[in-house]
Tab-separated table of C-alpha atoms in Angstrom:
chain	number	residue	atom	x	y	z
A	22	UNK	CA	-0.002	-0.035	0.013
A	23	UNK	CA	1.583	3.330	-1.089
A	24	UNK	CA	2.146	5.916	1.612
A	25	UNK	CA	1.456	9.659	1.444
A	26	UNK	CA	3.123	11.166	-1.611
A	27	UNK	CA	4.126	14.791	-1.678
A	28	UNK	CA	5.436	16.589	-4.715
A	29	UNK	CA	7.771	18.232	-5.349
A	30	UNK	CA	10.364	17.302	-2.738
A	31	UNK	CA	12.325	20.442	-3.031
A	32	UNK	CA	11.429	23.922	-4.324
A	33	UNK	CA	13.212	27.236	-4.486
A	34	UNK	CA	11.166	30.303	-5.139
A	35	UNK	CA	11.809	34.061	-5.090
A	36	UNK	CA	10.056	36.507	-2.787
A	37	UNK	CA	6.633	37.641	-4.142
A	38	UNK	CA	6.102	34.473	-6.171
A	39	UNK	CA	3.416	31.930	-5.554
A	40	UNK	CA	3.733	28.233	-5.053
A	41	UNK	CA	1.525	25.128	-5.172
A	42	UNK	CA	2.354	21.975	-3.355
A	43	UNK	CA	0.666	18.563	-4.027
A	44	UNK	CA	-0.298	15.716	-1.665
A	45	UNK	CA	-1.711	12.340	-2.554
A	46	UNK	CA	-3.019	10.587	0.520
A	47	UNK	CA	-2.946	6.882	1.276
A	48	UNK	CA	-5.623	5.075	-0.796
A	49	UNK	CA	-8.906	5.161	0.984
A	50	UNK	CA	-7.993	8.016	3.339
A	51	UNK	CA	-10.329	10.886	3.087
A	52	UNK	CA	-8.804	13.354	5.558
A	53	UNK	CA	-5.776	15.369	4.526
A	54	UNK	CA	-4.059	17.975	6.728
A	55	UNK	CA	-1.116	20.239	6.104
A	56	UNK	CA	1.592	21.290	8.574
A	57	UNK	CA	4.496	23.779	8.410
A	58	UNK	CA	7.659	22.737	10.134
A	59	UNK	CA	10.426	25.260	10.998
A	60	UNK	CA	13.309	25.020	13.470
A	61	UNK	CA	11.921	27.848	15.551
A	62	UNK	CA	8.208	27.051	15.621
A	63	UNK	CA	8.158	23.280	15.241
A	64	UNK	CA	5.171	21.649	13.577
A	65	UNK	CA	2.288	24.063	13.025
A	66	UNK	CA	-1.117	23.166	11.813
A	67	UNK	CA	-2.222	24.831	8.548
A	68	UNK	CA	-5.569	23.277	7.630
A	69	UNK	CA	-7.485	20.085	7.284
A	70	UNK	CA	-9.761	18.779	4.586
A	71	UNK	CA	-12.246	16.011	4.557
A	72	UNK	CA	-14.384	15.130	1.534
A	73	UNK	CA	-13.379	18.331	-0.228
A	74	UNK	CA	-14.415	20.523	2.750
A	75	UNK	CA	-12.090	22.507	4.909
A	76	UNK	CA	-13.036	21.736	8.433
A	77	UNK	CA	-10.329	23.445	10.376
A	78	UNK	CA	-7.676	26.156	9.795
A	79	UNK	CA	-4.665	27.139	11.779
A	80	UNK	CA	-3.469	30.598	12.573
A	81	UNK	CA	-1.863	31.417	9.302
A	82	UNK	CA	-2.418	34.463	7.022
A	83	UNK	CA	-4.826	34.336	4.090
A	84	UNK	CA	-1.865	33.861	1.750
A	85	UNK	CA	-1.911	30.177	2.727
A	86	UNK	CA	-4.772	28.309	1.147
A	87	UNK	CA	-5.630	24.816	0.123
A	88	UNK	CA	-8.199	22.593	-1.468
A	89	UNK	CA	-9.053	18.947	-1.799
A	90	UNK	CA	-10.250	17.160	-4.909
A	91	UNK	CA	-12.881	14.420	-5.240
A	92	UNK	CA	-10.168	11.813	-5.299
A	93	UNK	CA	-8.897	13.114	-1.920
A	94	UNK	CA	-5.708	14.517	-3.334
A	95	UNK	CA	-4.913	17.924	-1.873
A	96	UNK	CA	-3.036	21.029	-2.906
A	97	UNK	CA	-1.863	23.920	-0.813
A	98	UNK	CA	-0.996	27.250	-2.247
A	99	UNK	CA	1.106	30.080	-0.866
A	100	UNK	CA	0.911	33.504	-2.600
A	101	UNK	CA	3.173	36.410	-2.273
A	102	UNK	CA	5.983	34.373	-0.780
A	103	UNK	CA	7.975	35.851	2.095
A	104	UNK	CA	11.495	34.704	3.324
A	105	UNK	CA	9.780	33.484	6.566
A	106	UNK	CA	7.730	30.908	4.429
A	107	UNK	CA	10.854	28.871	4.019
A	108	UNK	CA	10.072	25.594	5.720
A	109	UNK	CA	9.320	21.919	5.386
A	110	UNK	CA	5.597	21.500	4.473
A	111	UNK	CA	4.160	18.250	5.451
A	112	UNK	CA	0.962	16.597	4.477
A	113	UNK	CA	-0.731	13.940	6.585
A	114	UNK	CA	-3.641	11.645	5.754
A	115	UNK	CA	-6.117	9.817	8.034
A	116	UNK	CA	-8.758	7.294	7.337
A	117	UNK	CA	-11.362	9.206	9.226
A	118	UNK	CA	-11.488	12.486	11.098
A	119	UNK	CA	-8.042	13.687	12.108
A	120	UNK	CA	-7.348	12.958	15.666
A	121	UNK	CA	-6.981	9.355	14.806
A	122	UNK	CA	-3.821	7.969	13.298
A	123	UNK	CA	-2.240	10.400	10.892
A	124	UNK	CA	0.374	9.323	8.485
A	125	UNK	CA	2.842	11.833	7.012
A	126	UNK	CA	4.532	12.233	3.701
A	127	UNK	CA	8.162	13.025	3.229
A	128	UNK	CA	7.392	16.703	2.924
A	129	UNK	CA	8.239	19.489	0.498
A	130	UNK	CA	11.269	21.612	1.385
A	131	UNK	CA	10.448	25.171	0.282
A	132	UNK	CA	13.173	27.684	0.192
A	133	UNK	CA	12.385	31.389	-0.476
A	134	UNK	CA	15.159	33.561	-1.703
B	14	UNK	CA	-4.519	27.792	22.368
B	15	UNK	CA	-3.411	24.312	23.289
B	16	UNK	CA	0.252	23.833	24.181
B	17	UNK	CA	2.308	20.725	24.640
B	18	UNK	CA	5.494	20.770	26.703
B	19	UNK	CA	7.822	17.969	25.714
B	20	UNK	CA	10.924	17.061	27.715
B	21	UNK	CA	13.795	16.637	27.615
B	22	UNK	CA	14.714	18.727	24.541
B	23	UNK	CA	17.722	16.478	23.897
B	24	UNK	CA	19.339	13.439	25.220
B	25	UNK	CA	22.708	11.734	24.791
B	26	UNK	CA	22.660	8.071	25.891
B	27	UNK	CA	24.858	5.053	25.686
B	28	UNK	CA	23.822	2.226	23.376
B	29	UNK	CA	21.863	-0.243	25.494
B	30	UNK	CA	20.446	2.233	27.915
B	31	UNK	CA	16.723	2.867	28.380
B	32	UNK	CA	15.222	6.206	27.449
B	33	UNK	CA	12.200	8.020	28.807
B	34	UNK	CA	10.577	11.236	27.447
B	35	UNK	CA	7.292	12.883	28.246
B	36	UNK	CA	4.693	15.424	27.245
B	37	UNK	CA	2.321	17.449	29.225
B	38	UNK	CA	-0.647	19.487	27.932
B	39	UNK	CA	-2.389	22.547	29.246
B	40	UNK	CA	-5.647	20.858	28.279
B	41	UNK	CA	-7.222	17.456	27.958
B	42	UNK	CA	-6.502	15.319	24.901
B	43	UNK	CA	-8.495	12.362	23.713
B	44	UNK	CA	-5.703	11.019	21.543
B	45	UNK	CA	-1.989	10.894	21.968
B	46	UNK	CA	0.421	10.004	19.163
B	47	UNK	CA	4.136	9.492	19.227
B	48	UNK	CA	6.233	10.055	16.074
B	49	UNK	CA	9.906	9.704	15.120
B	50	UNK	CA	11.427	11.962	12.444
B	51	UNK	CA	14.739	11.422	10.628
B	52	UNK	CA	16.539	14.307	8.974
B	53	UNK	CA	14.916	15.372	5.757
B	54	UNK	CA	11.963	13.002	6.168
B	55	UNK	CA	8.446	13.193	7.417
B	56	UNK	CA	7.431	11.989	10.874
B	57	UNK	CA	6.683	8.265	11.172
B	58	UNK	CA	3.925	7.163	13.511
B	59	UNK	CA	5.226	4.879	16.311
B	60	UNK	CA	2.378	4.504	18.724
B	61	UNK	CA	-1.290	5.702	19.065
B	62	UNK	CA	-3.090	6.003	22.384
B	63	UNK	CA	-6.842	6.451	22.778
B	64	UNK	CA	-7.829	5.786	26.377
B	65	UNK	CA	-6.680	7.333	29.622
B	66	UNK	CA	-4.414	4.814	31.420
B	67	UNK	CA	-3.725	2.966	28.185
B	68	UNK	CA	-0.333	1.392	28.033
B	69	UNK	CA	0.761	0.324	24.538
B	70	UNK	CA	3.978	-1.357	23.192
B	71	UNK	CA	5.528	-1.508	19.799
B	72	UNK	CA	8.674	-3.617	20.020
B	73	UNK	CA	11.162	-1.835	22.350
B	74	UNK	CA	8.862	1.135	22.597
B	75	UNK	CA	6.214	1.606	25.231
B	76	UNK	CA	3.883	4.602	25.618
B	77	UNK	CA	1.236	5.507	28.126
B	78	UNK	CA	-1.718	7.742	28.110
B	79	UNK	CA	-1.852	9.622	31.425
B	80	UNK	CA	-4.791	9.138	33.739
B	81	UNK	CA	-5.450	12.907	33.782
B	82	UNK	CA	-5.518	12.926	29.954
B	83	UNK	CA	-3.024	15.780	30.003
B	84	UNK	CA	0.168	13.867	29.726
B	85	UNK	CA	1.884	10.952	28.024
B	86	UNK	CA	5.258	9.312	28.160
B	87	UNK	CA	7.378	7.261	25.718
B	88	UNK	CA	9.987	4.741	26.881
B	89	UNK	CA	12.552	3.136	24.635
B	90	UNK	CA	14.328	0.099	26.078
B	91	UNK	CA	17.830	-1.115	25.202
B	92	UNK	CA	18.524	1.709	22.790
B	93	UNK	CA	20.388	1.012	19.488
B	94	UNK	CA	22.142	3.407	17.037
B	95	UNK	CA	19.116	3.576	14.689
B	96	UNK	CA	16.973	5.006	17.497
B	97	UNK	CA	18.658	8.352	16.709
B	98	UNK	CA	16.274	10.978	15.623
B	99	UNK	CA	13.738	13.463	16.811
B	100	UNK	CA	10.692	12.119	18.730
B	101	UNK	CA	7.504	14.132	18.771
B	102	UNK	CA	4.400	13.782	20.815
B	103	UNK	CA	1.076	14.965	19.336
B	104	UNK	CA	-2.305	15.307	20.816
B	105	UNK	CA	-5.857	15.905	19.703
B	106	UNK	CA	-8.810	16.938	21.716
B	107	UNK	CA	-11.148	14.838	19.564
B	108	UNK	CA	-14.118	15.234	17.299
B	109	UNK	CA	-14.574	18.762	16.069
B	110	UNK	CA	-10.906	19.555	16.447
B	111	UNK	CA	-9.509	17.996	13.290
B	112	UNK	CA	-5.933	18.996	14.123
B	113	UNK	CA	-2.883	17.644	15.935
B	114	UNK	CA	-0.918	19.795	18.422
B	115	UNK	CA	2.770	18.827	18.457
B	116	UNK	CA	5.422	19.073	21.093
B	117	UNK	CA	8.747	20.675	20.192
B	118	UNK	CA	10.437	17.284	19.971
B	119	UNK	CA	13.124	15.355	21.899
B	120	UNK	CA	16.419	14.900	20.023
B	121	UNK	CA	17.895	11.568	20.785
B	122	UNK	CA	21.550	10.767	20.220
B	123	UNK	CA	22.962	7.306	20.880
B	124	UNK	CA	26.632	6.799	21.545
B	125	UNK	CA	27.775	3.399	20.387
């Protein structure tokens, strides 16, 4: 059974640009959540989707957005990139509502220059 | 908001020694999860706990869900070099929350 797949693995962008990250959950999992990981702040919750609906959102500016498709695949978008957005972005999938076992992908390492 | 205090921040131990780390929360959690993360990789789920007082093992790892539902600990017995990494606790308050709150991690180094 394939795990959570995130693409791309690495990304370098310039300040002011926008970026889209992709996440394919484990087959059959309908909940997808996104986290930002930085050395200073640790793992911070961005948002969670279930059946194409955003059910919860973390304390991030509106530049961070996401969506989920009917096949449960999810994308997150960051517009007007800032240097502080450099981080490892992790996607996790769960069979049911998050709060049960969440399985993470390898992450996308975003560097903003 | 919810906060998780994880300790210790880092540990240096001799191969073969036992390790203990814990997390405490400012509020009640209904689920506790323990993860291990290697450099450049995503966290890997080690143990999931769902009931207060629950004690669960996974090989050399044992974790417990505290009776107060505000704490959890993870023990690693007879450590080996591949145990090196960062261990995270994570908690969820349950239905309606749909998010995990993470501790800052415990960095484990094993001296052969």
